[in-house]
PDB file of C-alpha atoms in Angstrom:
ATOM      1  CA  MET S   1      41.214 -19.992 -10.492  1.00 72.00           C
ATOM      2  CA  SER S   2      38.965 -22.294  -8.447  1.00 83.00           C
ATOM      3  CA  ILE S   3      42.027 -23.587  -6.564  1.00 83.00           C
ATOM      4  CA  PHE S   4      43.158 -20.023  -5.785  1.00 85.00           C
ATOM      5  CA  ILE S   5      39.713 -19.004  -4.495  1.00 86.00           C
ATOM      6  CA  THR S   6      39.485 -22.158  -2.359  1.00 82.00           C
ATOM      7  CA  MET S   7      42.957 -21.524  -0.912  1.00 81.00           C
ATOM      8  CA  LEU S   8      41.980 -17.901  -0.244  1.00 80.00           C
ATOM      9  CA  PHE S   9      39.052 -18.985   1.941  1.00 78.00           C
ATOM     10  CA  LEU S  10      41.130 -21.744   3.533  1.00 73.00           C
ATOM     11  CA  GLY S  11      43.945 -19.284   4.220  1.00 70.00           C
ATOM     12  CA  GLY S  12      41.476 -17.009   5.993  1.00 71.00           C
ATOM     13  CA  LEU S  13      40.369 -19.874   8.216  1.00 69.00           C
ATOM     14  CA  LEU S  14      43.949 -20.957   8.910  1.00 64.00           C
ATOM     15  CA  GLY S  15      45.003 -17.411   9.695  1.00 59.00           C
ATOM     16  CA  PHE S  16      42.093 -17.128  12.122  1.00 62.00           C
ATOM     17  CA  VAL S  17      42.973 -20.431  13.817  1.00 58.00           C
ATOM     18  CA  GLY S  18      46.735 -19.771  13.754  1.00 52.00           C
ATOM     19  CA  ALA S  19      47.659 -23.125  12.204  1.00 58.00           C
ATOM     20  CA  GLY S  20      49.766 -24.040   9.193  1.00 55.00           C
ATOM     21  CA  GLY S  21      47.044 -26.268   7.756  1.00 63.00           C
ATOM     22  CA  SER S  22      49.240 -28.144   5.272  1.00 69.00           C
ATOM     23  CA  GLY S  23      47.315 -31.355   5.979  1.00 71.00           C
ATOM     24  CA  PHE S  24      44.001 -29.689   5.175  1.00 74.00           C
ATOM     25  CA  ILE S  25      45.504 -28.286   1.968  1.00 79.00           C
ATOM     26  CA  ILE S  26      46.607 -31.796   0.973  1.00 80.00           C
ATOM     27  CA  ALA S  27      43.133 -33.174   1.704  1.00 80.00           C
ATOM     28  CA  LEU S  28      41.425 -30.571  -0.516  1.00 81.00           C
ATOM     29  CA  LEU S  29      43.924 -30.934  -3.371  1.00 86.00           C
ATOM     30  CA  VAL S  30      43.601 -34.724  -3.396  1.00 84.00           C
ATOM     31  CA  THR S  31      39.870 -35.059  -2.760  1.00 82.00           C
ATOM     32  CA  VAL S  32      38.266 -31.994  -4.348  1.00 82.00           C
ATOM     33  CA  PHE S  33      40.680 -31.177  -7.177  1.00 86.00           C
ATOM     34  CA  HIS S  34      41.931 -34.729  -7.802  1.00 86.00           C
ATOM     35  CA  ILE S  35      45.612 -33.791  -7.674  1.00 89.00           C
ATOM     36  CA  PRO S  36      47.877 -36.890  -7.419  1.00 88.00           C
ATOM     37  CA  VAL S  37      48.795 -37.397  -3.770  1.00 83.00           C
ATOM     38  CA  HIS S  38      52.574 -37.170  -4.304  1.00 84.00           C
ATOM     39  CA  THR S  39      52.155 -33.840  -6.124  1.00 89.00           C
ATOM     40  CA  ALA S  40      49.809 -32.596  -3.396  1.00 86.00           C
ATOM     41  CA  LEU S  41      52.329 -33.535  -0.683  1.00 83.00           C
ATOM     42  CA  GLY S  42      55.226 -31.870  -2.504  1.00 84.00           C
ATOM     43  CA  THR S  43      53.268 -28.701  -3.255  1.00 86.00           C
ATOM     44  CA  SER S  44      52.003 -28.441   0.308  1.00 82.00           C
ATOM     45  CA  ILE S  45      55.379 -28.797   1.987  1.00 82.00           C
ATOM     46  CA  ALA S  46      57.011 -26.389  -0.495  1.00 83.00           C
ATOM     47  CA  ALA S  47      54.288 -23.794   0.146  1.00 82.00           C
ATOM     48  CA  MET S  48      55.112 -23.866   3.862  1.00 78.00           C
ATOM     49  CA  VAL S  49      58.540 -22.330   3.174  1.00 78.00           C
ATOM     50  CA  PHE S  50      56.993 -18.990   2.226  1.00 77.00           C
ATOM     51  CA  THR S  51      54.523 -18.805   5.102  1.00 70.00           C
ATOM     52  CA  MET S  52      57.146 -19.843   7.676  1.00 70.00           C
ATOM     53  CA  ILE S  53      59.647 -17.156   6.584  1.00 73.00           C
ATOM     54  CA  SER S  54      57.337 -14.261   7.415  1.00 65.00           C
ATOM     55  CA  GLY S  55      56.116 -15.962  10.581  1.00 64.00           C
ATOM     56  CA  SER S  56      59.643 -16.654  11.827  1.00 69.00           C
ATOM     57  CA  ILE S  57      60.767 -13.066  11.279  1.00 73.00           C
ATOM     58  CA  SER S  58      57.747 -11.783  13.178  1.00 66.00           C
ATOM     59  CA  HIS S  59      58.310 -14.126  16.139  1.00 65.00           C
ATOM     60  CA  ILE S  60      62.026 -13.304  16.338  1.00 74.00           C
ATOM     61  CA  ARG S  61      61.237  -9.585  16.441  1.00 76.00           C
ATOM     62  CA  GLU S  62      58.694 -10.198  19.182  1.00 70.00           C
ATOM     63  CA  LYS S  63      61.254 -12.326  21.079  1.00 77.00           C
ATOM     64  CA  ASN S  64      58.911 -15.331  20.922  1.00 75.00           C
ATOM     65  CA  ALA S  65      61.542 -17.737  19.576  1.00 80.00           C
ATOM     66  CA  ILE S  66      64.801 -19.297  20.783  1.00 87.00           C
ATOM     67  CA  LEU S  67      67.210 -18.922  17.858  1.00 88.00           C
ATOM     68  CA  SER S  68      69.714 -21.600  18.910  1.00 90.00           C
ATOM     69  CA  THR S  69      67.025 -24.216  19.549  1.00 93.00           C
ATOM     70  CA  GLY S  70      65.148 -23.443  16.348  1.00 91.00           C
ATOM     71  CA  LEU S  71      68.265 -23.667  14.185  1.00 92.00           C
ATOM     72  CA  ALA S  72      69.540 -26.872  15.837  1.00 94.00           C
ATOM     73  CA  VAL S  73      66.257 -28.788  15.649  1.00 94.00           C
ATOM     74  CA  GLY S  74      65.621 -27.369  12.169  1.00 93.00           C
ATOM     75  CA  LEU S  75      69.039 -28.572  10.970  1.00 94.00           C
ATOM     76  CA  PHE S  76      68.343 -32.186  11.864  1.00 96.00           C
ATOM     77  CA  GLY S  77      64.726 -31.746  10.787  1.00 94.00           C
ATOM     78  CA  ALA S  78      65.915 -30.759   7.302  1.00 94.00           C
ATOM     79  CA  ILE S  79      67.921 -33.993   7.054  1.00 95.00           C
ATOM     80  CA  GLY S  80      64.924 -36.035   8.193  1.00 94.00           C
ATOM     81  CA  SER S  81      62.576 -34.226   5.817  1.00 91.00           C
ATOM     82  CA  TYR S  82      64.821 -34.700   2.786  1.00 92.00           C
ATOM     83  CA  ALA S  83      65.200 -38.399   3.561  1.00 92.00           C
ATOM     84  CA  GLY S  84      61.470 -38.705   4.198  1.00 89.00           C
ATOM     85  CA  SER S  85      60.651 -37.327   0.757  1.00 86.00           C
ATOM     86  CA  PHE S  86      62.535 -40.288  -0.759  1.00 87.00           C
ATOM     87  CA  ALA S  87      60.581 -42.726   1.416  1.00 84.00           C
ATOM     88  CA  ALA S  88      57.290 -41.172   0.255  1.00 81.00           C
ATOM     89  CA  ARG S  89      58.172 -41.895  -3.386  1.00 80.00           C
ATOM     90  CA  LEU S  90      58.274 -45.620  -2.623  1.00 80.00           C
ATOM     91  CA  MET S  91      54.802 -45.723  -1.044  1.00 81.00           C
ATOM     92  CA  PRO S  92      51.744 -46.560  -3.199  1.00 81.00           C
ATOM     93  CA  GLU S  93      49.226 -43.706  -3.473  1.00 77.00           C
ATOM     94  CA  ASP S  94      46.413 -45.437  -1.570  1.00 79.00           C
ATOM     95  CA  ARG S  95      48.666 -46.342   1.351  1.00 81.00           C
ATOM     96  CA  LEU S  96      50.170 -42.856   1.437  1.00 78.00           C
ATOM     97  CA  VAL S  97      46.702 -41.250   1.514  1.00 78.00           C
ATOM     98  CA  TRP S  98      45.629 -43.525   4.383  1.00 83.00           C
ATOM     99  CA  CYS S  99      48.830 -42.900   6.381  1.00 81.00           C
ATOM    100  CA  THR S 100      48.603 -39.128   5.892  1.00 78.00           C
ATOM    101  CA  ALA S 101      44.977 -39.180   7.062  1.00 80.00           C
ATOM    102  CA  MET S 102      45.981 -41.099  10.208  1.00 83.00           C
ATOM    103  CA  MET S 103      48.738 -38.560  10.916  1.00 80.00           C
ATOM    104  CA  LEU S 104      46.186 -35.751  10.654  1.00 79.00           C
ATOM    105  CA  PHE S 105      43.938 -37.481  13.202  1.00 82.00           C
ATOM    106  CA  LEU S 106      46.940 -37.866  15.510  1.00 83.00           C
ATOM    107  CA  SER S 107      47.802 -34.187  15.019  1.00 77.00           C
ATOM    108  CA  GLY S 108      44.342 -33.209  16.216  1.00 77.00           C
ATOM    109  CA  LEU S 109      44.690 -35.360  19.322  1.00 81.00           C
ATOM    110  CA  LEU S 110      48.113 -33.882  20.080  1.00 77.00           C
ATOM    111  CA  ILE S 111      46.776 -30.343  19.747  1.00 71.00           C
ATOM    112  CA  MET S 112      44.053 -31.240  22.247  1.00 78.00           C
ATOM    113  CA  LEU S 113      46.697 -32.641  24.599  1.00 76.00           C
ATOM    114  CA  ARG S 114      49.012 -29.665  24.105  1.00 69.00           C
ATOM    115  CA  THR S 115      46.299 -27.117  24.904  1.00 66.00           C
ATOM    116  CA  ARG S 116      45.467 -28.987  28.130  1.00 74.00           C
ATOM    117  CA  MET S 117      49.048 -29.525  29.292  1.00 67.00           C
ATOM    118  CA  LYS S 118      50.203 -27.800  32.471  1.00 69.00           C
ATOM    119  CA  LEU S 119      53.903 -28.538  32.709  1.00 63.00           C
ATOM    120  CA  THR S 120      55.878 -27.816  35.850  1.00 66.00           C
ATOM    121  CA  PRO S 121      58.279 -24.937  35.073  1.00 70.00           C
ATOM    122  CA  LYS S 122      61.853 -26.187  34.597  1.00 75.00           C
ATOM    123  CA  PRO S 123      65.072 -24.542  33.388  1.00 82.00           C
ATOM    124  CA  MET S 124      64.998 -24.304  29.599  1.00 83.00           C
ATOM    125  CA  LEU S 125      67.435 -26.490  27.667  1.00 83.00           C
ATOM    126  CA  THR S 126      68.953 -23.941  25.269  1.00 81.00           C
ATOM    127  CA  SER S 127      72.724 -24.148  25.716  1.00 83.00           C
ATOM    128  CA  ILE S 128      74.508 -25.305  22.544  1.00 84.00           C
ATOM    129  CA  HIS S 129      77.425 -26.397  24.730  1.00 84.00           C
ATOM    130  CA  SER S 130      75.352 -29.155  26.306  1.00 89.00           C
ATOM    131  CA  SER S 131      75.572 -32.677  24.851  1.00 91.00           C
ATOM    132  CA  ARG S 132      71.982 -33.304  25.999  1.00 92.00           C
ATOM    133  CA  PHE S 133      70.862 -30.281  23.977  1.00 94.00           C
ATOM    134  CA  TRP S 134      72.290 -31.756  20.763  1.00 95.00           C
ATOM    135  CA  MET S 135      70.929 -35.206  21.542  1.00 95.00           C
ATOM    136  CA  MET S 136      67.416 -33.806  22.016  1.00 94.00           C
ATOM    137  CA  ALA S 137      67.798 -31.727  18.841  1.00 95.00           C
ATOM    138  CA  LEU S 138      68.901 -34.816  16.895  1.00 96.00           C
ATOM    139  CA  ILE S 139      66.026 -36.988  18.125  1.00 95.00           C
ATOM    140  CA  SER S 140      63.246 -34.418  17.781  1.00 94.00           C
ATOM    141  CA  GLY S 141      64.558 -33.039  14.476  1.00 94.00           C
ATOM    142  CA  LEU S 142      64.975 -36.348  12.671  1.00 95.00           C
ATOM    143  CA  ILE S 143      61.608 -37.716  13.830  1.00 93.00           C
ATOM    144  CA  THR S 144      59.481 -34.638  13.122  1.00 91.00           C
ATOM    145  CA  GLY S 145      61.383 -33.821   9.933  1.00 91.00           C
ATOM    146  CA  GLY S 146      61.000 -37.378   8.682  1.00 91.00           C
ATOM    147  CA  MET S 147      57.258 -37.239   9.334  1.00 87.00           C
ATOM    148  CA  SER S 148      56.975 -33.988   7.389  1.00 84.00           C
ATOM    149  CA  GLY S 149      58.937 -35.381   4.453  1.00 85.00           C
ATOM    150  CA  VAL S 150      56.900 -38.574   4.208  1.00 84.00           C
ATOM    151  CA  PHE S 151      53.413 -37.186   4.847  1.00 79.00           C
ATOM    152  CA  GLY S 152      53.801 -33.590   3.609  1.00 71.00           C
ATOM    153  CA  ILE S 153      52.437 -32.142   6.860  1.00 71.00           C
ATOM    154  CA  GLY S 154      54.146 -29.475   8.941  1.00 65.00           C
ATOM    155  CA  SER S 155      54.177 -31.619  12.111  1.00 76.00           C
ATOM    156  CA  THR S 156      53.443 -28.469  14.106  1.00 76.00           C
ATOM    157  CA  PRO S 157      51.859 -30.148  17.180  1.00 77.00           C
ATOM    158  CA  PHE S 158      54.607 -32.787  17.237  1.00 83.00           C
ATOM    159  CA  ILE S 159      57.364 -30.154  17.152  1.00 85.00           C
ATOM    160  CA  GLN S 160      55.677 -27.968  19.759  1.00 81.00           C
ATOM    161  CA  LEU S 161      55.209 -30.919  22.083  1.00 82.00           C
ATOM    162  CA  ALA S 162      58.876 -31.889  21.669  1.00 87.00           C
ATOM    163  CA  LEU S 163      60.022 -28.337  22.452  1.00 88.00           C
ATOM    164  CA  MET S 164      57.813 -28.178  25.541  1.00 84.00           C
ATOM    165  CA  VAL S 165      58.726 -31.635  26.902  1.00 84.00           C
ATOM    166  CA  LEU S 166      62.346 -32.123  25.792  1.00 89.00           C
ATOM    167  CA  PHE S 167      63.575 -28.508  25.906  1.00 91.00           C
ATOM    168  CA  ASN S 168      61.227 -27.242  28.653  1.00 87.00           C
ATOM    169  CA  LEU S 169      60.090 -24.251  26.578  1.00 86.00           C
ATOM    170  CA  PRO S 170      56.892 -22.447  27.627  1.00 81.00           C
ATOM    171  CA  ILE S 171      54.052 -22.582  25.089  1.00 74.00           C
ATOM    172  CA  THR S 172      54.656 -19.040  23.777  1.00 73.00           C
ATOM    173  CA  LEU S 173      58.317 -19.744  22.982  1.00 81.00           C
ATOM    174  CA  ALA S 174      57.443 -23.195  21.631  1.00 81.00           C
ATOM    175  CA  VAL S 175      55.014 -21.669  19.117  1.00 75.00           C
ATOM    176  CA  GLY S 176      57.534 -19.144  17.772  1.00 78.00           C
ATOM    177  CA  THR S 177      60.458 -21.567  17.747  1.00 85.00           C
ATOM    178  CA  THR S 178      58.364 -24.144  15.881  1.00 83.00           C
ATOM    179  CA  MET S 179      58.080 -21.792  12.898  1.00 79.00           C
ATOM    180  CA  MET S 180      61.881 -21.585  12.741  1.00 84.00           C
ATOM    181  CA  VAL S 181      62.106 -25.385  12.870  1.00 88.00           C
ATOM    182  CA  ILE S 182      59.554 -25.904  10.091  1.00 84.00           C
ATOM    183  CA  MET S 183      61.281 -23.525   7.661  1.00 85.00           C
ATOM    184  CA  PRO S 184      64.333 -25.731   6.857  1.00 90.00           C
ATOM    185  CA  ILE S 185      62.158 -28.844   7.111  1.00 89.00           C
ATOM    186  CA  ALA S 186      59.834 -27.469   4.428  1.00 85.00           C
ATOM    187  CA  LEU S 187      62.729 -26.233   2.293  1.00 88.00           C
ATOM    188  CA  PHE S 188      64.588 -29.540   2.120  1.00 91.00           C
ATOM    189  CA  GLY S 189      61.423 -31.636   1.994  1.00 87.00           C
ATOM    190  CA  GLY S 190      60.248 -29.514  -0.919  1.00 86.00           C
ATOM    191  CA  LEU S 191      63.641 -29.943  -2.579  1.00 89.00           C
ATOM    192  CA  GLY S 192      63.310 -33.719  -2.379  1.00 89.00           C
ATOM    193  CA  TYR S 193      59.861 -33.642  -3.992  1.00 86.00           C
ATOM    194  CA  PHE S 194      61.072 -31.155  -6.627  1.00 89.00           C
ATOM    195  CA  GLN S 195      63.921 -33.471  -7.628  1.00 87.00           C
ATOM    196  CA  ALA S 196      61.371 -36.254  -8.043  1.00 84.00           C
ATOM    197  CA  GLY S 197      59.213 -34.047 -10.289  1.00 86.00           C
ATOM    198  CA  TYR S 198      56.301 -33.853  -7.838  1.00 85.00           C
ATOM    199  CA  ILE S 199      55.986 -30.057  -7.606  1.00 86.00           C
ATOM    200  CA  ASP S 200      53.695 -28.232 -10.030  1.00 85.00           C
ATOM    201  CA  GLY S 201      54.829 -24.598 -10.356  1.00 86.00           C
ATOM    202  CA  LEU S 202      51.425 -23.146 -11.238  1.00 89.00           C
ATOM    203  CA  LEU S 203      49.696 -25.132  -8.496  1.00 89.00           C
ATOM    204  CA  LEU S 204      52.306 -23.986  -5.982  1.00 89.00           C
ATOM    205  CA  LEU S 205      51.775 -20.354  -6.996  1.00 89.00           C
ATOM    206  CA  GLN S 206      47.997 -20.616  -6.522  1.00 89.00           C
ATOM    207  CA  VAL S 207      48.338 -22.317  -3.127  1.00 87.00           C
ATOM    208  CA  VAL S 208      50.932 -19.830  -1.839  1.00 84.00           C
ATOM    209  CA  ALA S 209      49.103 -16.730  -3.104  1.00 85.00           C
ATOM    210  CA  GLY S 210      45.723 -17.868  -1.819  1.00 82.00           C
ATOM    211  CA  THR S 211      46.818 -19.010   1.630  1.00 78.00           C
ATOM    212  CA  MET S 212      49.134 -16.039   2.293  1.00 77.00           C
ATOM    213  CA  ILE S 213      46.509 -13.430   1.359  1.00 81.00           C
ATOM    214  CA  GLY S 214      43.765 -15.299   3.194  1.00 76.00           C
ATOM    215  CA  SER S 215      45.820 -15.918   6.340  1.00 69.00           C
ATOM    216  CA  TYR S 216      46.778 -12.239   6.540  1.00 70.00           C
ATOM    217  CA  ILE S 217      43.096 -11.288   6.555  1.00 76.00           C
ATOM    218  CA  GLY S 218      42.018 -14.137   8.868  1.00 68.00           C
ATOM    219  CA  ALA S 219      44.670 -13.325  11.471  1.00 60.00           C
ATOM    220  CA  LYS S 220      43.011  -9.947  12.096  1.00 66.00           C
ATOM    221  CA  PHE S 221      39.972 -11.699  13.619  1.00 66.00           C
ATOM    222  CA  THR S 222      41.876 -14.061  15.947  1.00 55.00           C
ATOM    223  CA  ASN S 223      41.926 -11.792  19.006  1.00 55.00           C
ATOM    224  CA  LYS S 224      38.197 -11.123  18.641  1.00 66.00           C
ATOM    225  CA  ALA S 225      37.202 -14.786  18.900  1.00 63.00           C
ATOM    226  CA  PRO S 226      36.424 -16.678  22.147  1.00 70.00           C
ATOM    227  CA  ARG S 227      39.339 -18.839  23.299  1.00 65.00           C
ATOM    228  CA  THR S 228      37.109 -21.928  23.372  1.00 73.00           C
ATOM    229  CA  LEU S 229      36.206 -21.443  19.703  1.00 69.00           C
ATOM    230  CA  LEU S 230      39.867 -21.126  18.733  1.00 62.00           C
ATOM    231  CA  ARG S 231      40.846 -24.274  20.613  1.00 67.00           C
ATOM    232  CA  PHE S 232      37.946 -26.217  19.084  1.00 73.00           C
ATOM    233  CA  SER S 233      38.889 -25.014  15.589  1.00 70.00           C
ATOM    234  CA  MET S 234      42.558 -25.950  16.052  1.00 67.00           C
ATOM    235  CA  ILE S 235      41.591 -29.496  17.041  1.00 74.00           C
ATOM    236  CA  LEU S 236      38.909 -29.850  14.375  1.00 76.00           C
ATOM    237  CA  MET S 237      40.980 -28.703  11.365  1.00 73.00           C
ATOM    238  CA  PRO S 238      43.412 -31.659  11.083  1.00 76.00           C
ATOM    239  CA  ILE S 239      40.715 -34.195  12.038  1.00 79.00           C
ATOM    240  CA  LEU S 240      38.404 -32.810   9.347  1.00 78.00           C
ATOM    241  CA  GLY S 241      41.271 -32.917   6.847  1.00 75.00           C
ATOM    242  CA  GLY S 242      41.940 -36.572   7.659  1.00 77.00           C
ATOM    243  CA  THR S 243      38.239 -37.396   7.309  1.00 81.00           C
ATOM    244  CA  ILE S 244      38.070 -35.747   3.879  1.00 76.00           C
ATOM    245  CA  MET S 245      41.049 -37.786   2.698  1.00 74.00           C
ATOM    246  CA  LEU S 246      39.500 -41.066   3.842  1.00 76.00           C
ATOM    247  CA  LEU S 247      36.233 -40.232   2.047  1.00 74.00           C
ATOM    248  CA  ARG S 248      37.917 -39.532  -1.307  1.00 64.00           C
TER     249      ARG S 248
END
């Protein structure tokens, strides 16, 4: 019950900030509740499947996502994530905790960069008939998917940055398309951890229920908050998660 209540409050904060927060979930599970890091990674990435489904449907309805780009990058991302889950099994717990913490710090820095970026408008790269489109999908999908599989994080800022720089998507379309990309990444990454026996069903249920209910409530306050506060919170969340993991 304590895990559910914690995830409920965390979900409210994540819903307010508009971030997936898988890294922060991992940090709390490992540090506060002393869940083995491999189990925490597997549970976190599996939980993302459920939150990304509802988010993707909403963004598609609002026309905030490019279907072809999301499916293509997500396809290669799923391959990278599944392979990454095997690599994570070979890493000692202490090294995996340290590496995940470093990735969270990097995520915070990328969010700061992303929110400051002013890209020159260019034609979007969305045609599935272009060889460059598939090359960019292959590169961005395998790299971001592999990172998610190894470290259990959603790689949201990495994916958004790739969509903005490589596919020339504006930030609004990059945000919605990212949710489509993460869905297959989380599904196949979770499958890899499940096959290794690193997913606890009861723990997964508590994390999913708590974060989904909390995020639904937290999202209602997003538009009422100052933009500066939101940006600061988005940057702070992964950095704070990384700090918690290092202080375990």
